[in-house]
Tab-separated table of C-alpha atoms in Angstrom:
chain	number	residue	atom	x	y	z
A	64	MET	CA	1.206	-0.756	-69.912
A	65	ALA	CA	3.982	-3.093	-71.112
A	66	ASP	CA	6.560	-0.287	-71.039
A	67	ILE	CA	6.002	0.873	-67.807
A	68	SER	CA	7.724	-0.524	-64.687
A	69	VAL	CA	6.779	-2.455	-61.784
A	70	GLU	CA	7.295	0.625	-59.807
A	71	ASP	CA	5.314	3.070	-61.687
A	72	LYS	CA	2.498	0.688	-61.957
A	73	CYS	CA	2.223	0.736	-58.400
A	74	LYS	CA	2.319	4.317	-57.833
A	75	LEU	CA	-0.591	4.696	-60.391
A	76	ALA	CA	-2.302	2.009	-58.353
A	77	ALA	CA	-1.983	3.742	-54.869
A	78	ARG	CA	-3.378	6.981	-57.016
A	79	LEU	CA	-6.431	4.857	-57.985
A	80	VAL	CA	-6.704	3.744	-54.682
A	81	GLU	CA	-7.241	7.125	-53.093
A	82	GLN	CA	-9.787	8.183	-55.650
A	83	THR	CA	-11.796	5.129	-55.106
A	84	PRO	CA	-15.473	5.401	-55.018
A	85	PRO	CA	-17.784	4.686	-52.082
A	86	GLY	CA	-18.360	1.427	-51.082
A	87	GLU	CA	-16.096	-0.142	-53.759
A	88	ILE	CA	-12.753	-0.144	-52.105
A	89	ASN	CA	-12.442	-4.470	-51.687
A	90	ASP	CA	-13.168	-4.332	-55.661
A	91	VAL	CA	-10.792	-1.803	-56.512
A	92	ILE	CA	-7.914	-3.486	-54.392
A	93	ASN	CA	-8.901	-7.010	-55.906
A	94	ASP	CA	-8.650	-5.699	-59.578
A	95	ILE	CA	-5.400	-3.955	-58.960
A	96	ARG	CA	-3.754	-6.970	-57.507
A	97	ALA	CA	-4.914	-8.851	-60.755
A	98	ILE	CA	-3.246	-6.412	-62.971
A	99	ILE	CA	-0.363	-5.930	-61.088
A	100	ASN	CA	0.252	-9.747	-60.439
A	101	ASP	CA	3.142	-8.828	-57.767
A	102	ASP	CA	1.818	-8.364	-54.011
A	103	GLN	CA	5.325	-7.828	-53.011
A	104	ALA	CA	5.997	-5.024	-55.084
A	105	LEU	CA	2.619	-3.650	-54.930
A	106	MET	CA	2.088	-3.679	-50.881
A	107	PRO	CA	4.499	-0.978	-49.856
A	108	TYR	CA	2.452	1.651	-52.190
A	109	VAL	CA	-0.678	0.442	-51.518
A	110	LEU	CA	-1.066	0.286	-47.914
A	111	PRO	CA	-0.127	4.070	-46.630
A	112	ALA	CA	-2.441	5.073	-49.683
A	113	LEU	CA	-5.484	2.769	-48.284
A	114	ARG	CA	-4.669	4.083	-44.682
A	115	SER	CA	-5.205	7.600	-46.251
A	116	TYR	CA	-8.279	6.433	-47.821
A	117	ASN	CA	-9.759	4.732	-44.418
A	118	LEU	CA	-8.928	8.144	-42.554
A	119	SER	CA	-10.433	10.409	-45.002
A	120	GLN	CA	-13.704	8.405	-45.955
A	121	LEU	CA	-14.438	7.780	-42.178
A	122	HIS	CA	-14.144	4.301	-42.305
A	123	VAL	CA	-16.749	2.329	-40.017
A	124	VAL	CA	-15.167	-0.090	-37.539
A	125	GLU	CA	-17.571	-2.656	-35.784
A	126	HIS	CA	-16.604	-3.518	-32.099
A	127	PRO	CA	-17.851	-6.702	-30.119
A	128	GLU	CA	-19.570	-6.924	-26.801
A	129	LEU	CA	-16.724	-6.047	-24.490
A	130	ASP	CA	-16.458	-5.353	-20.556
A	131	GLU	CA	-20.302	-5.113	-20.419
A	132	ILE	CA	-20.571	-2.697	-23.036
A	133	PRO	CA	-22.919	-3.711	-26.099
A	134	ALA	CA	-21.615	-3.940	-29.762
A	135	HIS	CA	-21.107	-0.613	-31.300
A	136	THR	CA	-19.041	1.029	-33.742
A	137	SER	CA	-16.579	4.009	-34.364
A	138	LEU	CA	-15.171	5.947	-37.152
A	139	LEU	CA	-11.497	6.220	-38.258
A	140	SER	CA	-10.042	9.465	-38.716
A	141	GLU	CA	-6.937	11.529	-38.164
A	142	ALA	CA	-8.851	12.986	-35.155
A	143	VAL	CA	-9.598	9.605	-33.319
A	144	ILE	CA	-5.508	8.680	-33.456
A	145	LEU	CA	-4.481	8.116	-29.768
A	146	PRO	CA	-2.352	11.012	-28.814
A	147	GLY	CA	1.417	10.270	-27.557
A	148	SER	CA	1.334	6.460	-28.765
A	149	GLU	CA	4.424	5.057	-30.670
A	150	LYS	CA	2.494	2.835	-32.875
A	151	GLU	CA	-0.637	4.106	-34.325
A	152	ARG	CA	-3.660	3.409	-32.014
A	153	TYR	CA	-7.150	4.644	-32.718
A	154	VAL	CA	-9.903	5.802	-29.923
A	155	ASP	CA	-13.214	4.120	-29.037
A	156	ASN	CA	-14.673	6.714	-27.148
A	157	ILE	CA	-17.971	4.687	-26.303
A	158	GLY	CA	-16.223	1.642	-25.644
A	159	LYS	CA	-13.156	3.632	-23.260
A	160	LYS	CA	-10.709	1.702	-25.523
A	161	SER	CA	-7.842	2.229	-28.139
A	162	PHE	CA	-7.193	-0.358	-30.431
A	163	ALA	CA	-4.942	-1.321	-33.160
A	164	PHE	CA	-6.483	-1.469	-36.977
A	165	ASP	CA	-5.180	-3.395	-40.233
A	166	HIS	CA	-6.251	-1.173	-42.753
A	167	LEU	CA	-5.339	-4.168	-45.406
A	168	THR	CA	-7.713	-6.906	-43.785
A	169	PHE	CA	-9.830	-4.349	-41.726
A	170	THR	CA	-9.391	-6.065	-38.430
A	171	VAL	CA	-9.030	-4.537	-35.011
A	172	SER	CA	-6.959	-6.326	-32.233
A	173	ASP	CA	-5.189	-4.850	-28.820
A	174	TYR	CA	-7.508	-3.517	-27.355
A	175	GLN	CA	-6.404	-1.170	-24.242
A	176	PRO	CA	-8.190	1.120	-21.735
A	177	TYR	CA	-8.751	4.622	-22.588
A	178	GLU	CA	-9.935	7.539	-20.380
A	179	LEU	CA	-10.239	11.272	-20.723
A	180	PRO	CA	-9.999	13.783	-18.005
A	181	GLU	CA	-13.304	14.134	-16.261
A	182	GLU	CA	-13.804	17.590	-17.374
A	183	GLU	CA	-12.904	16.958	-21.288
A	184	GLU	CA	-15.255	13.590	-21.057
A	185	THR	CA	-18.000	15.560	-19.758
A	186	PHE	CA	-18.275	17.862	-22.440
A	187	ARG	CA	-17.122	15.362	-24.915
A	188	ALA	CA	-20.214	13.212	-23.867
A	189	GLU	CA	-22.726	16.036	-24.187
A	190	LEU	CA	-22.071	16.665	-27.664
A	191	ALA	CA	-21.978	13.062	-28.486
A	192	LYS	CA	-25.324	12.379	-26.996
A	193	SER	CA	-26.771	15.528	-29.180
A	194	LEU	CA	-24.961	14.379	-32.491
A	195	GLU	CA	-26.246	10.923	-32.099
A	196	ALA	CA	-29.830	12.252	-32.064
A	197	TYR	CA	-29.268	14.428	-35.090
A	198	SER	CA	-27.702	11.305	-37.158
A	199	LYS	CA	-29.896	8.840	-36.482
A	200	ASN	CA	-32.735	11.274	-37.419
A	201	HIS	CA	-31.082	12.715	-40.664
A	202	PHE	CA	-29.265	9.642	-41.834
A	203	PRO	CA	-30.768	6.149	-42.326
A	204	SER	CA	-27.506	4.333	-42.149
A	205	GLY	CA	-25.650	7.278	-40.186
A	206	PHE	CA	-22.529	6.923	-37.727
A	207	TYR	CA	-21.174	9.781	-35.614
A	208	SER	CA	-18.184	10.181	-33.610
A	209	VAL	CA	-16.949	12.900	-31.141
A	210	ALA	CA	-13.246	13.222	-30.440
A	211	CYS	CA	-11.001	15.265	-28.092
A	212	SER	CA	-7.401	16.141	-28.565
A	213	GLN	CA	-6.760	15.971	-24.989
A	214	PHE	CA	-4.257	13.670	-23.760
A	215	PRO	CA	-6.016	10.573	-21.783
A	216	LEU	CA	-5.291	9.314	-18.213
A	217	ASN	CA	-2.415	7.099	-17.678
A	218	PRO	CA	-3.759	3.616	-16.814
A	219	GLN	CA	-3.355	3.032	-12.587
A	220	SER	CA	-1.281	-0.529	-13.323
A	221	ALA	CA	1.337	0.770	-15.569
A	222	ALA	CA	1.966	3.977	-12.989
A	223	ALA	CA	1.986	1.414	-10.125
A	224	ALA	CA	4.286	-0.740	-11.719
A	225	VAL	CA	6.795	1.883	-12.681
A	226	ALA	CA	6.247	3.284	-9.247
A	227	GLU	CA	6.995	-0.110	-7.462
A	228	PRO	CA	9.874	-1.958	-9.350
A	229	ASP	CA	10.207	-5.418	-8.327
A	230	SER	CA	12.460	-5.784	-4.982
A	231	ILE	CA	15.723	-7.334	-5.211
A	232	ALA	CA	16.508	-10.123	-3.267
A	233	PRO	CA	18.796	-9.562	0.009
A	234	SER	CA	21.629	-11.719	-1.465
A	235	GLU	CA	22.257	-9.084	-4.434
A	236	THR	CA	22.045	-6.062	-2.481
A	237	ALA	CA	24.411	-7.262	0.401
A	238	PRO	CA	27.796	-5.840	0.833
A	239	ALA	CA	30.522	-8.131	-0.688
A	240	GLU	CA	32.265	-9.767	2.163
A	241	ASP	CA	36.063	-10.317	2.228
A	242	PRO	CA	36.423	-13.428	-0.001
A	243	ILE	CA	37.006	-16.632	1.755
A	244	PRO	CA	40.130	-18.400	0.506
A	245	THR	CA	39.538	-22.247	-0.872
A	246	ALA	CA	42.278	-24.847	-0.956
A	247	ALA	CA	42.844	-26.896	-3.641
A	248	GLU	CA	40.837	-30.059	-4.706
A	249	GLY	CA	41.605	-32.428	-2.026
A	250	GLU	CA	42.589	-30.225	0.854
A	251	PRO	CA	40.402	-31.206	3.490
A	252	PHE	CA	41.232	-28.105	6.193
A	253	ALA	CA	39.504	-25.599	3.877
A	254	GLU	CA	36.194	-27.289	3.961
A	255	THR	CA	36.231	-27.337	7.930
A	256	ALA	CA	37.295	-23.766	8.038
A	257	VAL	CA	34.415	-22.847	5.988
A	258	GLU	CA	31.891	-25.228	8.019
A	259	LYS	CA	33.668	-23.528	11.246
A	260	MET	CA	32.372	-20.116	9.681
A	261	ASP	CA	28.886	-21.156	9.300
A	262	THR	CA	28.590	-22.251	12.730
A	263	GLU	CA	30.422	-19.553	14.541
A	264	GLU	CA	27.971	-18.153	17.375
A	265	ASP	CA	30.169	-15.490	18.515
A	266	ALA	CA	30.497	-13.602	14.959
A	267	ASP	CA	28.575	-10.779	14.152
A	268	VAL	CA	26.357	-10.746	10.991
A	269	THR	CA	24.880	-8.449	8.527
A	270	ASP	CA	20.818	-8.700	7.595
A	271	VAL	CA	18.701	-6.426	5.631
A	272	VAL	CA	16.827	-3.965	7.195
A	273	THR	CA	12.982	-4.540	6.930
A	274	GLU	CA	12.315	-0.643	5.641
A	275	LEU	CA	14.260	-1.246	3.037
A	276	VAL	CA	12.575	-3.887	1.312
A	277	ASN	CA	9.681	-3.051	-1.374
A	278	SER	CA	10.547	0.683	-0.726
A	279	GLY	CA	9.946	1.403	-4.201
A	280	ASP	CA	13.449	3.054	-4.501
A	281	LEU	CA	15.107	2.720	-8.211
A	282	GLU	CA	18.447	2.698	-6.942
A	283	PRO	CA	19.158	-0.007	-4.094
A	284	SER	CA	20.636	1.194	-1.059
A	285	SER	CA	23.602	-0.532	0.352
A	286	THR	CA	22.561	-2.772	3.374
A	287	PRO	CA	23.602	-1.458	6.910
A	288	ALA	CA	25.242	-3.781	9.477
A	289	VAL	CA	22.978	-5.237	12.665
A	290	GLY	CA	24.823	-4.468	15.723
A	291	HIS	CA	28.074	-3.244	16.478
A	292	VAL	CA	31.397	-4.354	14.484
A	293	GLU	CA	34.734	-3.276	15.013
A	294	GLY	CA	36.486	-5.278	12.623
A	295	LYS	CA	37.126	-8.470	10.721
A	296	VAL	CA	36.477	-11.508	12.887
A	297	ASP	CA	39.364	-14.262	12.849
A	298	ILE	CA	37.331	-17.360	11.895
A	299	SER	CA	40.568	-20.108	12.283
A	300	ASP	CA	43.326	-20.743	14.108
A	301	PRO	CA	46.885	-19.445	13.137
A	302	GLU	CA	48.231	-23.106	12.301
A	303	ARG	CA	45.347	-23.518	9.736
A	304	LEU	CA	45.804	-20.376	8.372
A	305	GLU	CA	49.260	-21.052	7.797
A	306	ALA	CA	48.202	-24.385	5.978
A	307	LEU	CA	45.587	-22.460	4.141
A	308	ASP	CA	48.419	-20.039	2.684
A	309	GLU	CA	50.274	-22.888	1.672
A	310	ALA	CA	47.579	-24.151	-0.314
A	311	VAL	CA	46.636	-20.773	-1.874
A	312	GLU	CA	50.014	-20.973	-2.862
A	313	GLU	CA	50.259	-24.009	-4.438
A	314	GLU	CA	46.945	-23.237	-6.381
A	315	LYS	CA	48.466	-19.934	-7.720
A	316	GLU	CA	51.583	-21.551	-9.024
A	317	ARG	CA	49.381	-24.514	-10.634
A	318	GLU	CA	47.253	-21.719	-12.248
A	319	GLU	CA	50.349	-19.855	-13.508
A	320	GLU	CA	51.985	-22.815	-14.998
A	321	GLU	CA	48.633	-23.843	-16.801
A	322	GLU	CA	48.331	-20.302	-18.151
A	323	ARG	CA	51.880	-20.694	-19.498
A	324	ALA	CA	51.283	-23.796	-21.265
A	325	ASN	CA	47.643	-22.455	-22.853
A	326	GLY	CA	49.953	-19.163	-24.273
A	327	GLY	CA	47.788	-17.019	-21.879
A	328	ALA	CA	48.706	-13.902	-21.458
A	329	ASN	CA	46.415	-12.668	-18.501
A	330	VAL	CA	47.939	-12.298	-15.058
A	331	VAL	CA	46.450	-14.161	-12.478
A	332	GLU	CA	44.923	-12.065	-9.551
A	333	ASN	CA	45.688	-12.474	-5.914
A	334	ILE	CA	42.344	-14.070	-4.765
A	335	SER	CA	43.392	-12.721	-1.278
A	336	GLU	CA	42.713	-9.501	-2.179
A	337	PRO	CA	39.511	-7.916	-2.727
A	338	LYS	CA	38.127	-7.001	-6.110
A	339	ALA	CA	37.616	-3.118	-6.944
A	340	GLU	CA	34.040	-3.686	-7.273
A	341	GLU	CA	33.921	-5.227	-3.767
A	342	GLU	CA	35.641	-2.560	-2.473
A	343	ASP	CA	33.537	0.129	-4.018
A	344	GLY	CA	30.090	-1.525	-3.087
A	345	PRO	CA	27.634	-3.930	-4.296
A	346	LYS	CA	26.825	-4.084	-7.977
A	347	LEU	CA	23.761	-4.970	-9.750
A	348	PRO	CA	23.672	-7.465	-12.325
A	349	GLU	CA	23.747	-5.618	-15.879
A	350	GLU	CA	20.110	-7.096	-16.901
A	351	GLU	CA	18.884	-5.524	-13.685
A	352	GLU	CA	20.188	-1.980	-14.241
A	353	GLU	CA	18.979	-2.000	-17.840
A	354	GLU	CA	15.499	-2.969	-16.663
A	355	ILE	CA	15.163	-0.292	-14.145
A	356	GLU	CA	16.826	2.645	-16.970
A	357	LYS	CA	14.268	1.233	-19.005
A	358	LYS	CA	11.354	1.762	-16.110
A	359	ILE	CA	12.748	5.250	-15.717
A	360	GLU	CA	12.589	6.146	-19.313
A	361	ASP	CA	9.129	4.834	-19.444
A	362	LEU	CA	8.152	6.675	-16.480
A	363	ASN	CA	9.388	10.051	-18.261
A	364	VAL	CA	7.319	9.029	-21.258
A	365	GLU	CA	3.943	8.867	-19.211
A	366	ASP	CA	4.959	11.859	-17.695
A	367	MET	CA	5.091	13.367	-21.013
A	368	LYS	CA	1.841	11.706	-21.906
A	369	GLN	CA	0.253	13.233	-18.921
A	370	LYS	CA	0.897	16.599	-19.415
A	371	ARG	CA	-2.550	18.247	-20.562
A	372	VAL	CA	-3.086	20.143	-23.651
A	373	GLU	CA	-4.002	24.100	-22.872
A	374	ASN	CA	-6.614	24.071	-26.061
A	375	PRO	CA	-7.856	21.047	-26.447
A	376	VAL	CA	-10.457	21.108	-29.535
A	377	TYR	CA	-13.300	18.845	-30.104
A	378	THR	CA	-14.046	17.049	-33.339
A	379	LEU	CA	-17.436	16.330	-34.337
A	380	GLU	CA	-17.765	13.617	-37.492
A	381	VAL	CA	-20.855	12.372	-39.480
A	382	VAL	CA	-20.799	9.702	-42.238
A	383	GLY	CA	-23.680	8.611	-43.898
A	384	ASN	CA	-23.407	5.771	-46.794
A	385	ARG	CA	-26.069	4.704	-49.166
A	386	TYR	CA	-25.112	1.488	-51.714
A	387	ASN	CA	-27.347	0.447	-54.395
A	388	PRO	CA	-25.096	-1.569	-56.498
A	389	SER	CA	-28.025	-3.191	-58.355
A	390	ASN	CA	-29.159	-0.016	-59.758
A	391	PHE	CA	-25.337	0.854	-60.260
A	392	TRP	CA	-24.860	3.944	-57.923
A	393	THR	CA	-23.311	4.387	-54.575
A	394	GLY	CA	-22.930	7.695	-52.339
A	395	ARG	CA	-21.555	9.078	-49.095
A	396	TRP	CA	-21.975	12.094	-46.731
A	397	ARG	CA	-19.241	13.093	-44.622
A	398	THR	CA	-19.253	15.816	-42.148
A	399	HIS	CA	-16.221	17.419	-40.321
A	400	TRP	CA	-16.556	19.789	-37.378
A	401	VAL	CA	-13.906	21.065	-35.171
A	402	VAL	CA	-14.816	22.845	-31.951
A	403	ASP	CA	-12.311	25.630	-30.959
A	404	GLN	CA	-13.416	27.134	-27.677
A	405	ILE	CA	-10.456	29.232	-27.344
A	406	ALA	CA	-10.854	30.912	-30.949
A	407	GLY	CA	-14.515	31.120	-30.216
A	408	LYS	CA	-15.400	29.472	-33.533
A	409	VAL	CA	-16.743	25.846	-34.929
A	410	LYS	CA	-15.407	25.278	-38.569
A	411	GLY	CA	-17.076	22.792	-40.600
A	412	THR	CA	-16.592	20.685	-43.921
A	413	ILE	CA	-19.232	18.843	-45.693
A	414	ASN	CA	-18.368	16.405	-48.409
A	415	VAL	CA	-20.455	14.781	-50.741
A	416	ASP	CA	-19.715	11.821	-53.194
A	417	VAL	CA	-21.970	10.081	-55.957
A	418	HIS	CA	-20.583	7.624	-58.240
A	419	TYR	CA	-23.283	6.653	-61.310
A	420	TYR	CA	-21.468	3.949	-63.420
A	421	GLU	CA	-24.408	2.193	-65.322
A	422	GLN	CA	-23.241	2.169	-68.885
A	423	GLY	CA	-20.328	4.574	-68.012
A	424	ASN	CA	-18.781	6.295	-65.063
A	425	VAL	CA	-19.923	9.462	-63.571
A	426	GLN	CA	-18.702	10.807	-60.328
A	427	LEU	CA	-20.092	14.105	-58.678
A	428	ALA	CA	-17.868	15.265	-55.799
A	429	THR	CA	-19.140	18.502	-53.600
A	430	LYS	CA	-17.067	19.871	-51.110
A	431	HIS	CA	-18.402	23.194	-48.697
A	432	THR	CA	-16.756	25.012	-45.844
A	433	THR	CA	-18.644	26.955	-43.200
A	434	SER	CA	-18.179	28.237	-39.597
A	435	PHE	CA	-20.361	29.707	-36.891
A	436	PRO	CA	-19.397	31.560	-33.700
A	437	TYR	CA	-19.065	29.173	-30.628
A	438	PRO	CA	-21.884	29.525	-28.101
A	439	THR	CA	-20.320	31.199	-24.742
A	440	GLU	CA	-23.138	30.401	-22.806
A	441	PRO	CA	-26.458	27.907	-22.492
A	442	ASN	CA	-29.719	29.247	-24.007
A	443	GLY	CA	-32.900	28.261	-22.006
A	444	SER	CA	-32.970	24.960	-21.738
A	445	GLN	CA	-30.387	24.413	-24.441
A	446	SER	CA	-26.895	23.575	-23.209
A	447	ILE	CA	-23.636	24.793	-25.239
A	448	ALA	CA	-23.083	21.159	-26.820
A	449	SER	CA	-26.903	21.279	-27.781
A	450	GLN	CA	-26.877	24.618	-29.284
A	451	ILE	CA	-23.426	23.727	-31.311
A	452	VAL	CA	-25.499	20.494	-32.812
A	453	THR	CA	-28.461	22.253	-33.588
A	454	THR	CA	-26.254	24.913	-35.749
A	455	ILE	CA	-24.487	22.161	-37.523
A	456	SER	CA	-28.065	20.612	-38.331
A	457	LYS	CA	-29.485	23.438	-39.733
A	458	ILE	CA	-26.267	24.237	-41.678
A	459	GLU	CA	-26.383	20.798	-43.233
A	460	THR	CA	-30.154	20.833	-43.770
A	461	ASN	CA	-29.711	24.118	-45.680
A	462	TYR	CA	-26.717	22.694	-47.901
A	463	HIS	CA	-28.692	19.425	-48.728
A	464	LEU	CA	-31.571	21.445	-49.812
A	465	GLU	CA	-29.127	23.684	-52.318
A	466	LEU	CA	-27.571	20.702	-53.769
A	467	ASN	CA	-31.303	19.028	-54.689
A	468	ASP	CA	-31.702	22.356	-56.502
A	469	VAL	CA	-28.524	22.237	-58.295
A	470	TYR	CA	-28.784	18.598	-59.459
A	471	ASN	CA	-32.323	19.332	-60.605
A	472	GLU	CA	-31.269	22.130	-62.848
A	473	LEU	CA	-28.342	20.128	-63.911
A	474	GLY	CA	-30.909	17.339	-65.345
A	475	GLU	CA	-33.287	20.036	-66.747
A	476	LYS	CA	-30.990	22.574	-68.315
A	477	SER	CA	-27.167	21.754	-68.235
A	478	PHE	CA	-27.284	18.077	-69.220
A	479	ARG	CA	-30.243	18.490	-71.591
A	480	ALA	CA	-28.094	21.408	-73.258
A	481	LEU	CA	-25.255	19.065	-73.784
A	482	ARG	CA	-27.584	16.624	-76.240
A	483	ARG	CA	-27.629	16.957	-80.092
A	484	ALA	CA	-30.699	19.151	-81.079
A	485	LEU	CA	-32.981	17.749	-83.670
A	486	PRO	CA	-33.302	19.561	-87.232
A	487	VAL	CA	-35.979	21.771	-87.785
A	488	THR	CA	-37.801	18.827	-89.313
A	489	ARG	CA	-38.121	17.242	-85.682
A	490	GLN	CA	-36.935	14.140	-87.275
A	491	LYS	CA	-33.775	12.424	-86.999
A	492	VAL	CA	-31.412	12.406	-90.110
A	493	ASP	CA	-31.115	9.154	-92.052
A	494	TRP	CA	-27.370	9.773	-92.896
A	495	ASP	CA	-27.619	6.623	-95.402
A	496	LYS	CA	-29.831	8.875	-97.379
A	497	VAL	CA	-28.205	12.017	-96.946
A	498	THR	CA	-27.518	12.750	-100.572
A	499	GLY	CA	-31.113	12.666	-101.453
A	500	TYR	CA	-32.050	15.127	-99.116
A	501	THR	CA	-32.926	18.936	-100.489
A	502	LEU	CA	-33.278	22.062	-98.491
A	503	GLY	CA	-36.252	22.595	-100.373
A	504	VAL	CA	-38.022	19.546	-99.850
A	505	ASP	CA	-37.055	19.602	-96.329
A	506	LEU	CA	-38.613	23.315	-95.882
A	507	SER	CA	-41.980	22.194	-97.813
A	508	LYS	CA	-42.204	19.251	-95.279
A	509	ALA	CA	-41.621	21.227	-92.386
A	510	ARG	CA	-44.475	24.082	-93.602
A	511	THR	CA	-46.925	21.228	-94.031
């Protein structure tokens, strides 16, 4: 091992994780960490392998009591990965939630609502009810899961938030007025002109039309004027306008001198002319435009999620674990059934893993694949879901009986044939005295 690089050691460790016997993953991880002694280099290789192991071995997740739903369990597998989610999330069909799972610490977090369309949920619930009865009857410590590949319903709160964005303040949507000239500091008449504008009673004003507030438009509309406006209103008398123009010119000259002194190359704009943005209409702040674009993008993502799968499949999974470390053995039974209504078939895979490690290390792994036709209609009092689970029960029971016969034959015949046979004397050979043995003496003893 000294000649192997750390990277190669981590790759070998990842392969060991995927081959871990049932119920021994914690011991394997701790031993690997002690051997590698470099968690920073080990984790990038171990985490993907640990995720793959948890999904393939149908890891059991415990959920606390939440929203008046009692504490329960769910299984991790490829079938319960939430479709359409950016980050990998898993579905808890019993609790009607989706959640995030840390494969290293085995912790659950970030519960969110999950709900299937009524048609798919009705059939899924029927399958789950029948499968629950079967798993409790056949496995002392069995757990089950029924998942559907259909996209879940969108949460109402998320749809409402996108459909009705936050209203924009009237001051932000009002069209820009012609800029009011301001005089330099110390000029009293400029302040007087502004005060006169604020107190002018005859001047027409603009306001926001009530129907446009909180209308839900993603693009804000320009605010119309109330009443008839023929043109701009003269808000000051000619004498003060002349004085105001002189103040503006003085301020302009002062700013140009400062620009020359600072070496600036920018030309001062004429503040009496409206800006291009003001001529084109009101502009939203950049942050608000980005926020609205993000909401539109999120809306498109939600629409994609809401698309229905034409042929959703239902996945039934059962896992039974038996751990007996005091007697040095562990075992796991896993079944994976896919119900395809359009194809008219139910395909299944049965995996059995047993590990014996008393004064040795022996693993028995079996895999059995099978299928049967999908029932098209109820049979008497049995619904379609009940017929499917009943057929699954018969197939798994027959396979279990076949395994018992095979293992009994292994113990009585196959394993016994591997043992060394005794000589004709029916006595063990004393190899320390082998030179004193003669064929004749042995034969005579055998006859007597």
